[in-house]
PDB file of C-alpha atoms in Angstrom:
ATOM      1  CA  MET C   1       6.961 -37.017   1.858  1.00 64.00           C
ATOM      2  CA  MET C   2       8.802 -36.500   5.137  1.00 74.00           C
ATOM      3  CA  THR C   3       7.297 -37.911   8.316  1.00 84.00           C
ATOM      4  CA  ILE C   4       7.194 -35.958  11.575  1.00 85.00           C
ATOM      5  CA  LYS C   5      10.063 -38.095  12.881  1.00 88.00           C
ATOM      6  CA  SER C   6      12.209 -37.358   9.834  1.00 90.00           C
ATOM      7  CA  LYS C   7      11.436 -33.624  10.128  1.00 90.00           C
ATOM      8  CA  ILE C   8      12.537 -33.657  13.775  1.00 91.00           C
ATOM      9  CA  GLU C   9      15.731 -35.489  12.806  1.00 92.00           C
ATOM     10  CA  HIS C  10      16.229 -32.948  10.020  1.00 90.00           C
ATOM     11  CA  GLY C  11      16.053 -30.031  12.470  1.00 93.00           C
ATOM     12  CA  TYR C  12      18.405 -31.771  14.871  1.00 93.00           C
ATOM     13  CA  GLY C  13      20.767 -32.342  11.927  1.00 94.00           C
ATOM     14  CA  TRP C  14      20.924 -28.591  11.246  1.00 95.00           C
ATOM     15  CA  VAL C  15      22.136 -28.036  14.798  1.00 95.00           C
ATOM     16  CA  LYS C  16      24.819 -30.728  14.447  1.00 95.00           C
ATOM     17  CA  GLN C  17      25.966 -29.195  11.154  1.00 95.00           C
ATOM     18  CA  SER C  18      25.990 -25.745  12.757  1.00 95.00           C
ATOM     19  CA  ILE C  19      28.201 -26.963  15.595  1.00 94.00           C
ATOM     20  CA  GLU C  20      30.651 -28.455  13.084  1.00 93.00           C
ATOM     21  CA  LEU C  21      30.681 -25.219  11.075  1.00 93.00           C
ATOM     22  CA  PHE C  22      31.291 -23.193  14.240  1.00 93.00           C
ATOM     23  CA  LYS C  23      34.174 -25.467  15.287  1.00 91.00           C
ATOM     24  CA  GLN C  24      35.989 -24.761  11.995  1.00 88.00           C
ATOM     25  CA  HIS C  25      36.419 -21.028  12.667  1.00 89.00           C
ATOM     26  CA  PRO C  26      35.087 -20.117  16.154  1.00 91.00           C
ATOM     27  CA  THR C  27      36.904 -16.771  16.269  1.00 92.00           C
ATOM     28  CA  LYS C  28      35.353 -15.649  12.985  1.00 92.00           C
ATOM     29  CA  TRP C  29      31.812 -16.587  14.043  1.00 93.00           C
ATOM     30  CA  LEU C  30      32.184 -14.928  17.456  1.00 93.00           C
ATOM     31  CA  ALA C  31      33.477 -11.756  15.770  1.00 94.00           C
ATOM     32  CA  LEU C  32      30.572 -11.649  13.296  1.00 94.00           C
ATOM     33  CA  SER C  33      28.073 -12.326  16.103  1.00 94.00           C
ATOM     34  CA  SER C  34      29.640  -9.492  18.118  1.00 94.00           C
ATOM     35  CA  LEU C  35      29.198  -7.094  15.208  1.00 93.00           C
ATOM     36  CA  TYR C  36      25.554  -8.111  14.785  1.00 94.00           C
ATOM     37  CA  ILE C  37      24.724  -7.706  18.485  1.00 92.00           C
ATOM     38  CA  VAL C  38      26.544  -4.354  18.771  1.00 91.00           C
ATOM     39  CA  PHE C  39      25.277  -2.725  15.585  1.00 91.00           C
ATOM     40  CA  PHE C  40      21.771  -4.161  15.256  1.00 90.00           C
ATOM     41  CA  GLN C  41      20.658  -4.779  18.852  1.00 86.00           C
ATOM     42  CA  PHE C  42      22.691  -2.641  21.255  1.00 88.00           C
ATOM     43  CA  LEU C  43      23.307   0.541  19.226  1.00 87.00           C
ATOM     44  CA  PRO C  44      19.696   1.120  18.041  1.00 85.00           C
ATOM     45  CA  ILE C  45      18.498   0.939  21.672  1.00 84.00           C
ATOM     46  CA  LEU C  46      21.332   3.211  22.841  1.00 86.00           C
ATOM     47  CA  LEU C  47      20.652   5.754  20.096  1.00 84.00           C
ATOM     48  CA  LEU C  48      16.931   5.712  20.937  1.00 81.00           C
ATOM     49  CA  GLU C  49      17.747   6.495  24.578  1.00 83.00           C
ATOM     50  CA  ILE C  50      20.084   9.311  23.495  1.00 84.00           C
ATOM     51  CA  ASN C  51      17.335  10.644  21.234  1.00 80.00           C
ATOM     52  CA  ASN C  52      14.805  10.662  24.081  1.00 79.00           C
ATOM     53  CA  THR C  53      17.300  12.426  26.357  1.00 82.00           C
ATOM     54  CA  LEU C  54      17.973  15.089  23.716  1.00 77.00           C
ATOM     55  CA  ILE C  55      14.234  15.671  23.208  1.00 78.00           C
ATOM     56  CA  GLN C  56      13.598  16.029  26.958  1.00 79.00           C
ATOM     57  CA  SER C  57      16.528  18.405  27.396  1.00 79.00           C
ATOM     58  CA  ASN C  58      15.725  20.455  24.262  1.00 76.00           C
ATOM     59  CA  GLY C  59      19.051  19.450  22.710  1.00 72.00           C
ATOM     60  CA  SER C  60      20.462  20.534  19.357  1.00 75.00           C
ATOM     61  CA  ILE C  61      18.176  19.745  16.412  1.00 80.00           C
ATOM     62  CA  PHE C  62      21.223  18.933  14.291  1.00 79.00           C
ATOM     63  CA  ILE C  63      22.541  16.367  16.796  1.00 80.00           C
ATOM     64  CA  LEU C  64      19.012  14.992  17.187  1.00 80.00           C
ATOM     65  CA  PHE C  65      18.824  14.551  13.408  1.00 82.00           C
ATOM     66  CA  ILE C  66      22.231  12.805  13.236  1.00 85.00           C
ATOM     67  CA  VAL C  67      21.432  10.438  16.121  1.00 82.00           C
ATOM     68  CA  GLY C  68      17.969   9.668  14.718  1.00 82.00           C
ATOM     69  CA  SER C  69      19.366   9.037  11.228  1.00 85.00           C
ATOM     70  CA  LEU C  70      22.014   6.663  12.568  1.00 86.00           C
ATOM     71  CA  GLY C  71      19.383   4.767  14.562  1.00 85.00           C
ATOM     72  CA  LEU C  72      17.174   4.388  11.500  1.00 87.00           C
ATOM     73  CA  ALA C  73      20.127   3.340   9.328  1.00 88.00           C
ATOM     74  CA  PHE C  74      20.989   0.506  11.710  1.00 88.00           C
ATOM     75  CA  SER C  75      17.321  -0.491  12.009  1.00 89.00           C
ATOM     76  CA  PHE C  76      16.908  -0.644   8.224  1.00 92.00           C
ATOM     77  CA  SER C  77      20.190  -2.359   7.306  1.00 93.00           C
ATOM     78  CA  TRP C  78      20.090  -5.617   9.303  1.00 95.00           C
ATOM     79  CA  PRO C  79      18.917  -7.607   6.194  1.00 96.00           C
ATOM     80  CA  ILE C  80      22.187  -6.615   4.483  1.00 96.00           C
ATOM     81  CA  PHE C  81      24.277  -7.970   7.348  1.00 96.00           C
ATOM     82  CA  THR C  82      22.159 -11.135   7.568  1.00 96.00           C
ATOM     83  CA  SER C  83      22.670 -11.840   3.861  1.00 96.00           C
ATOM     84  CA  PHE C  84      26.382 -11.167   4.270  1.00 96.00           C
ATOM     85  CA  ILE C  85      26.748 -13.626   7.174  1.00 96.00           C
ATOM     86  CA  ILE C  86      24.809 -16.347   5.323  1.00 95.00           C
ATOM     87  CA  GLY C  87      27.093 -15.759   2.341  1.00 94.00           C
ATOM     88  CA  VAL C  88      30.112 -16.237   4.621  1.00 94.00           C
ATOM     89  CA  CYS C  89      28.489 -19.429   5.946  1.00 94.00           C
ATOM     90  CA  ARG C  90      28.169 -20.718   2.388  1.00 92.00           C
ATOM     91  CA  GLU C  91      31.793 -20.043   1.492  1.00 92.00           C
ATOM     92  CA  THR C  92      33.051 -21.607   4.735  1.00 92.00           C
ATOM     93  CA  ASP C  93      30.806 -24.663   4.365  1.00 91.00           C
ATOM     94  CA  ALA C  94      32.042 -25.125   0.772  1.00 89.00           C
ATOM     95  CA  ASN C  95      35.684 -24.887   1.996  1.00 88.00           C
ATOM     96  CA  ARG C  96      36.389 -21.859  -0.184  1.00 89.00           C
ATOM     97  CA  THR C  97      38.816 -19.136   0.883  1.00 87.00           C
ATOM     98  CA  THR C  98      36.653 -16.310  -0.466  1.00 87.00           C
ATOM     99  CA  SER C  99      37.368 -12.886   1.013  1.00 90.00           C
ATOM    100  CA  MET C 100      34.617 -11.146   2.955  1.00 90.00           C
ATOM    101  CA  GLY C 101      34.865  -8.253   0.513  1.00 92.00           C
ATOM    102  CA  GLU C 102      33.966 -10.572  -2.360  1.00 93.00           C
ATOM    103  CA  VAL C 103      31.010 -11.983  -0.390  1.00 93.00           C
ATOM    104  CA  PHE C 104      29.752  -8.441   0.214  1.00 94.00           C
ATOM    105  CA  ASN C 105      30.190  -7.538  -3.474  1.00 93.00           C
ATOM    106  CA  ARG C 106      27.801 -10.368  -4.396  1.00 92.00           C
ATOM    107  CA  ILE C 107      24.959  -8.853  -2.373  1.00 93.00           C
ATOM    108  CA  LYS C 108      25.883  -5.244  -3.205  1.00 93.00           C
ATOM    109  CA  PRO C 109      23.508  -5.035  -6.231  1.00 93.00           C
ATOM    110  CA  HIS C 110      20.578  -5.845  -3.897  1.00 95.00           C
ATOM    111  CA  ILE C 111      21.327  -3.333  -1.126  1.00 95.00           C
ATOM    112  CA  LYS C 112      18.432  -1.003  -2.032  1.00 95.00           C
ATOM    113  CA  GLN C 113      15.952  -3.885  -1.933  1.00 96.00           C
ATOM    114  CA  LEU C 114      17.396  -5.134   1.348  1.00 96.00           C
ATOM    115  CA  MET C 115      17.148  -1.653   2.882  1.00 96.00           C
ATOM    116  CA  PHE C 116      13.526  -1.422   1.745  1.00 96.00           C
ATOM    117  CA  LEU C 117      12.928  -4.824   3.339  1.00 96.00           C
ATOM    118  CA  GLY C 118      14.323  -3.378   6.573  1.00 95.00           C
ATOM    119  CA  VAL C 119      11.954  -0.408   6.261  1.00 95.00           C
ATOM    120  CA  VAL C 120       8.956  -2.733   5.836  1.00 96.00           C
ATOM    121  CA  PHE C 121       9.819  -4.688   8.984  1.00 94.00           C
ATOM    122  CA  PHE C 122      10.511  -1.463  10.886  1.00 93.00           C
ATOM    123  CA  ALA C 123       7.027  -0.254   9.926  1.00 93.00           C
ATOM    124  CA  TYR C 124       5.591  -3.551  11.189  1.00 93.00           C
ATOM    125  CA  ARG C 125       7.366  -3.076  14.540  1.00 91.00           C
ATOM    126  CA  LEU C 126       5.854   0.411  14.772  1.00 89.00           C
ATOM    127  CA  LEU C 127       2.456  -1.203  14.172  1.00 91.00           C
ATOM    128  CA  MET C 128       3.186  -3.646  17.016  1.00 89.00           C
ATOM    129  CA  ILE C 129       3.975  -0.718  19.321  1.00 86.00           C
ATOM    130  CA  ALA C 130       0.761   1.064  18.315  1.00 87.00           C
ATOM    131  CA  VAL C 131      -1.347  -2.063  18.891  1.00 85.00           C
ATOM    132  CA  THR C 132       0.143  -2.717  22.352  1.00 84.00           C
ATOM    133  CA  GLU C 133       0.529   0.898  23.515  1.00 81.00           C
ATOM    134  CA  GLY C 134      -2.782   0.947  25.393  1.00 77.00           C
ATOM    135  CA  ASP C 135      -1.903  -2.235  27.309  1.00 72.00           C
ATOM    136  CA  LEU C 136       1.527  -0.871  28.224  1.00 73.00           C
ATOM    137  CA  GLU C 137      -0.091   2.299  29.557  1.00 73.00           C
ATOM    138  CA  ALA C 138      -2.483   0.216  31.650  1.00 70.00           C
ATOM    139  CA  LEU C 139       0.484  -1.605  33.188  1.00 70.00           C
ATOM    140  CA  LYS C 140       2.366   1.560  34.163  1.00 71.00           C
ATOM    141  CA  ASP C 141       0.899   1.608  37.660  1.00 65.00           C
ATOM    142  CA  TRP C 142       1.659  -2.056  38.247  1.00 64.00           C
ATOM    143  CA  SER C 143       4.713  -2.657  40.441  1.00 58.00           C
ATOM    144  CA  PRO C 144       6.730  -5.896  40.125  1.00 57.00           C
ATOM    145  CA  ASP C 145       6.933  -5.939  43.944  1.00 56.00           C
ATOM    146  CA  ARG C 146       3.209  -6.748  44.059  1.00 53.00           C
ATOM    147  CA  VAL C 147       3.659 -10.071  42.211  1.00 51.00           C
ATOM    148  CA  GLU C 148       4.239 -11.953  45.459  1.00 52.00           C
ATOM    149  CA  THR C 149       0.994 -10.738  47.025  1.00 48.00           C
ATOM    150  CA  GLU C 150      -1.288 -10.259  44.023  1.00 55.00           C
ATOM    151  CA  ALA C 151      -2.016 -12.147  40.824  1.00 57.00           C
ATOM    152  CA  MET C 152      -0.796 -10.621  37.579  1.00 64.00           C
ATOM    153  CA  PRO C 153      -3.505  -8.388  36.099  1.00 67.00           C
ATOM    154  CA  ALA C 154      -5.474  -9.671  33.113  1.00 74.00           C
ATOM    155  CA  VAL C 155      -4.077  -6.864  30.957  1.00 73.00           C
ATOM    156  CA  PHE C 156      -0.570  -8.343  31.383  1.00 75.00           C
ATOM    157  CA  TRP C 157      -1.621 -11.723  29.965  1.00 78.00           C
ATOM    158  CA  TRP C 158      -3.572  -9.998  27.195  1.00 81.00           C
ATOM    159  CA  LEU C 159      -0.414  -8.027  26.316  1.00 80.00           C
ATOM    160  CA  MET C 160       1.693 -11.219  26.262  1.00 82.00           C
ATOM    161  CA  LEU C 161      -0.847 -12.883  23.961  1.00 86.00           C
ATOM    162  CA  LYS C 162      -0.857  -9.881  21.617  1.00 85.00           C
ATOM    163  CA  LEU C 163       2.950  -9.811  21.457  1.00 86.00           C
ATOM    164  CA  LEU C 164       3.086 -13.533  20.734  1.00 87.00           C
ATOM    165  CA  VAL C 165       0.497 -13.308  17.949  1.00 88.00           C
ATOM    166  CA  LEU C 166       2.262 -10.289  16.424  1.00 89.00           C
ATOM    167  CA  GLN C 167       5.784 -11.679  16.812  1.00 92.00           C
ATOM    168  CA  ILE C 168       5.203 -15.037  15.110  1.00 92.00           C
ATOM    169  CA  PRO C 169       4.476 -13.590  11.628  1.00 93.00           C
ATOM    170  CA  LEU C 170       7.516 -11.310  12.009  1.00 93.00           C
ATOM    171  CA  LEU C 171       9.782 -14.264  12.803  1.00 93.00           C
ATOM    172  CA  LEU C 172       8.437 -16.307   9.894  1.00 94.00           C
ATOM    173  CA  ALA C 173       8.710 -13.382   7.482  1.00 96.00           C
ATOM    174  CA  THR C 174      12.281 -12.454   8.448  1.00 95.00           C
ATOM    175  CA  TRP C 175      13.744 -15.967   8.472  1.00 96.00           C
ATOM    176  CA  TYR C 176      14.318 -16.352   4.718  1.00 96.00           C
ATOM    177  CA  SER C 177      13.301 -13.030   3.120  1.00 97.00           C
ATOM    178  CA  PRO C 178      16.726 -11.264   3.136  1.00 97.00           C
ATOM    179  CA  LEU C 179      18.298 -14.363   1.587  1.00 96.00           C
ATOM    180  CA  LEU C 180      15.614 -14.647  -1.084  1.00 96.00           C
ATOM    181  CA  VAL C 181      16.242 -11.029  -2.085  1.00 96.00           C
ATOM    182  CA  SER C 182      20.036 -11.472  -2.160  1.00 95.00           C
ATOM    183  CA  TYR C 183      20.398 -14.951  -3.645  1.00 94.00           C
ATOM    184  CA  HIS C 184      17.144 -15.519  -5.579  1.00 93.00           C
ATOM    185  CA  GLN C 185      16.452 -11.947  -6.742  1.00 92.00           C
ATOM    186  CA  TYR C 186      12.927 -11.993  -5.303  1.00 95.00           C
ATOM    187  CA  SER C 187      11.086  -8.714  -4.867  1.00 95.00           C
ATOM    188  CA  VAL C 188      10.631  -7.484  -1.295  1.00 95.00           C
ATOM    189  CA  PHE C 189       7.004  -8.527  -0.872  1.00 96.00           C
ATOM    190  CA  LYS C 190       7.426 -11.796  -2.771  1.00 96.00           C
ATOM    191  CA  SER C 191      10.355 -12.669  -0.480  1.00 96.00           C
ATOM    192  CA  ILE C 192       8.235 -11.956   2.616  1.00 96.00           C
ATOM    193  CA  GLY C 193       5.368 -14.144   1.404  1.00 96.00           C
ATOM    194  CA  HIS C 194       7.712 -16.944   0.356  1.00 96.00           C
ATOM    195  CA  SER C 195       9.572 -16.762   3.668  1.00 96.00           C
ATOM    196  CA  VAL C 196       6.339 -17.252   5.603  1.00 96.00           C
ATOM    197  CA  TRP C 197       5.354 -20.181   3.353  1.00 96.00           C
ATOM    198  CA  ALA C 198       8.781 -21.859   3.558  1.00 95.00           C
ATOM    199  CA  SER C 199       9.027 -21.357   7.337  1.00 95.00           C
ATOM    200  CA  LEU C 200       5.587 -22.920   7.855  1.00 95.00           C
ATOM    201  CA  LYS C 201       6.538 -25.803   5.577  1.00 93.00           C
ATOM    202  CA  ASN C 202       9.687 -26.353   7.666  1.00 92.00           C
ATOM    203  CA  ILE C 203       8.093 -25.434  11.002  1.00 94.00           C
ATOM    204  CA  ILE C 204       8.625 -28.803  12.745  1.00 95.00           C
ATOM    205  CA  SER C 205      12.297 -28.910  11.736  1.00 95.00           C
ATOM    206  CA  LEU C 206      12.776 -25.249  12.684  1.00 95.00           C
ATOM    207  CA  ILE C 207      11.129 -25.642  16.099  1.00 95.00           C
ATOM    208  CA  THR C 208      13.277 -28.736  16.718  1.00 95.00           C
ATOM    209  CA  ALA C 209      16.435 -26.805  15.822  1.00 95.00           C
ATOM    210  CA  TRP C 210      15.484 -23.757  17.921  1.00 94.00           C
ATOM    211  CA  LEU C 211      14.544 -25.887  20.954  1.00 95.00           C
ATOM    212  CA  THR C 212      17.714 -27.993  20.650  1.00 95.00           C
ATOM    213  CA  LEU C 213      19.846 -24.849  20.505  1.00 94.00           C
ATOM    214  CA  THR C 214      17.994 -23.395  23.503  1.00 93.00           C
ATOM    215  CA  VAL C 215      18.599 -26.542  25.553  1.00 93.00           C
ATOM    216  CA  ILE C 216      22.302 -26.572  24.633  1.00 92.00           C
ATOM    217  CA  VAL C 217      22.751 -22.901  25.574  1.00 90.00           C
ATOM    218  CA  VAL C 218      20.803 -23.240  28.837  1.00 89.00           C
ATOM    219  CA  LEU C 219      22.730 -26.354  29.887  1.00 90.00           C
ATOM    220  CA  GLY C 220      26.001 -24.657  29.019  1.00 87.00           C
ATOM    221  CA  MET C 221      25.042 -21.599  31.071  1.00 84.00           C
ATOM    222  CA  LEU C 222      24.033 -23.808  34.016  1.00 86.00           C
ATOM    223  CA  VAL C 223      27.410 -25.557  34.018  1.00 84.00           C
ATOM    224  CA  LEU C 224      29.308 -22.275  33.718  1.00 79.00           C
ATOM    225  CA  GLY C 225      26.961 -20.682  36.279  1.00 79.00           C
ATOM    226  CA  LEU C 226      27.784 -23.391  38.826  1.00 81.00           C
ATOM    227  CA  THR C 227      31.479 -22.800  38.194  1.00 78.00           C
ATOM    228  CA  VAL C 228      31.021 -19.064  38.727  1.00 74.00           C
ATOM    229  CA  GLY C 229      29.064 -19.854  41.906  1.00 76.00           C
ATOM    230  CA  PHE C 230      32.004 -21.763  43.348  1.00 74.00           C
ATOM    231  CA  ILE C 231      34.338 -18.909  42.400  1.00 73.00           C
ATOM    232  CA  ALA C 232      31.989 -16.495  44.209  1.00 69.00           C
ATOM    233  CA  LEU C 233      32.812 -18.272  47.465  1.00 70.00           C
ATOM    234  CA  ALA C 234      36.391 -17.063  47.098  1.00 70.00           C
ATOM    235  CA  SER C 235      35.922 -13.750  45.269  1.00 70.00           C
ATOM    236  CA  LYS C 236      32.538 -12.079  44.789  1.00 72.00           C
ATOM    237  CA  GLY C 237      33.932  -9.361  42.526  1.00 72.00           C
ATOM    238  CA  LEU C 238      35.588 -11.840  40.174  1.00 72.00           C
ATOM    239  CA  ALA C 239      32.413 -13.937  40.107  1.00 70.00           C
ATOM    240  CA  GLU C 240      30.344 -10.906  38.995  1.00 77.00           C
ATOM    241  CA  VAL C 241      32.758 -10.232  36.134  1.00 76.00           C
ATOM    242  CA  LEU C 242      32.766 -13.892  35.093  1.00 77.00           C
ATOM    243  CA  GLY C 243      28.963 -14.036  35.347  1.00 77.00           C
ATOM    244  CA  ALA C 244      28.637 -11.113  32.927  1.00 80.00           C
ATOM    245  CA  ALA C 245      31.216 -12.757  30.641  1.00 82.00           C
ATOM    246  CA  VAL C 246      29.187 -15.997  30.624  1.00 82.00           C
ATOM    247  CA  LEU C 247      26.043 -14.113  29.544  1.00 85.00           C
ATOM    248  CA  VAL C 248      27.911 -12.309  26.750  1.00 87.00           C
ATOM    249  CA  PHE C 249      29.575 -15.518  25.572  1.00 88.00           C
ATOM    250  CA  ALA C 250      26.257 -17.399  25.578  1.00 88.00           C
ATOM    251  CA  SER C 251      24.639 -14.606  23.520  1.00 90.00           C
ATOM    252  CA  LEU C 252      27.464 -14.718  20.975  1.00 92.00           C
ATOM    253  CA  ILE C 253      27.306 -18.520  20.656  1.00 92.00           C
ATOM    254  CA  ALA C 254      23.506 -18.510  20.332  1.00 93.00           C
ATOM    255  CA  THR C 255      23.611 -15.770  17.664  1.00 94.00           C
ATOM    256  CA  ALA C 256      26.279 -17.575  15.640  1.00 94.00           C
ATOM    257  CA  MET C 257      24.386 -20.854  15.853  1.00 95.00           C
ATOM    258  CA  LEU C 258      21.106 -19.217  14.820  1.00 95.00           C
ATOM    259  CA  PHE C 259      22.751 -17.842  11.684  1.00 96.00           C
ATOM    260  CA  SER C 260      24.148 -21.304  10.890  1.00 95.00           C
ATOM    261  CA  ILE C 261      20.744 -22.938  11.388  1.00 96.00           C
ATOM    262  CA  GLN C 262      19.245 -20.272   9.138  1.00 96.00           C
ATOM    263  CA  TYR C 263      21.881 -21.071   6.507  1.00 95.00           C
ATOM    264  CA  TYR C 264      21.391 -24.856   6.573  1.00 95.00           C
ATOM    265  CA  SER C 265      17.595 -24.589   6.546  1.00 95.00           C
ATOM    266  CA  PHE C 266      17.803 -22.182   3.582  1.00 95.00           C
ATOM    267  CA  LEU C 267      20.218 -24.502   1.782  1.00 93.00           C
ATOM    268  CA  ASP C 268      17.918 -27.510   2.266  1.00 91.00           C
ATOM    269  CA  MET C 269      14.785 -25.607   1.299  1.00 90.00           C
ATOM    270  CA  TYR C 270      15.969 -23.843  -1.851  1.00 90.00           C
ATOM    271  CA  TYR C 271      18.930 -25.776  -3.283  1.00 85.00           C
ATOM    272  CA  LYS C 272      19.559 -29.250  -4.629  1.00 76.00           C
ATOM    273  CA  LYS C 273      22.599 -31.155  -3.407  1.00 72.00           C
ATOM    274  CA  GLY C 274      25.754 -29.617  -4.914  1.00 68.00           C
ATOM    275  CA  GLU C 275      23.920 -26.511  -6.180  1.00 71.00           C
ATOM    276  CA  ASP C 276      25.546 -23.184  -5.272  1.00 70.00           C
ATOM    277  CA  PHE C 277      24.298 -19.719  -4.349  1.00 73.00           C
ATOM    278  CA  THR C 278      23.696 -17.151  -7.083  1.00 68.00           C
ATOM    279  CA  SER C 279      23.370 -13.409  -6.708  1.00 61.00           C
TER     280      SER C 279
END
């Protein structure tokens, strides 16, 4: 049985392995991270804003339908992309020159299940919104400018607590579930339950890995931020551009590393040494 010290070392080891994996093909990992951020974080928010604008301006129902459908499609399909990236991680880690098309073909038979998994998590996020809606309404009249003169209202801290309590099960449930559907042929709800169990079993190692990654990214941003600060003395405009570039680059690195940590934790949890993925 692993001790707490060995679990911490295990989590730190995932980060070291992730850095080595990233160094093999940095361009590939940055490109895949870019696709994930654009299609599954940026575009759903953008499409939601467009949808709200169309509703307020009584826009075309047809366009509203198309925009809404696209937004839902992106919201439901992130488990497919996650499984694809972890598959790419596996092939790269095993030093195989497998095409990305072949990796996608391996998870293709499970696309319906993965989409349904996305629907389940989307429904959970809607539940989160419903549970916190009253608190958000209560905060509407609160101005950030009043923070310096007044204490934050109790409803703010209650909202933060609610979000934390609701977000933790979501994180645990999403960490392994797409991979269990794609590579272990688990049903949607079995994969969710098993993901929560496996994440809790690995929680010390996972927290160690997440905290280590956070420290690395923050330190990297501080160093780059200081560099940008010196540049600002000579050219404020250039410094603003570089500052934005630093934030984007840090997001891409963090996303790529998170996928690698997810891969190595999944590999350790569900496979014996030398055993390969199946689909």
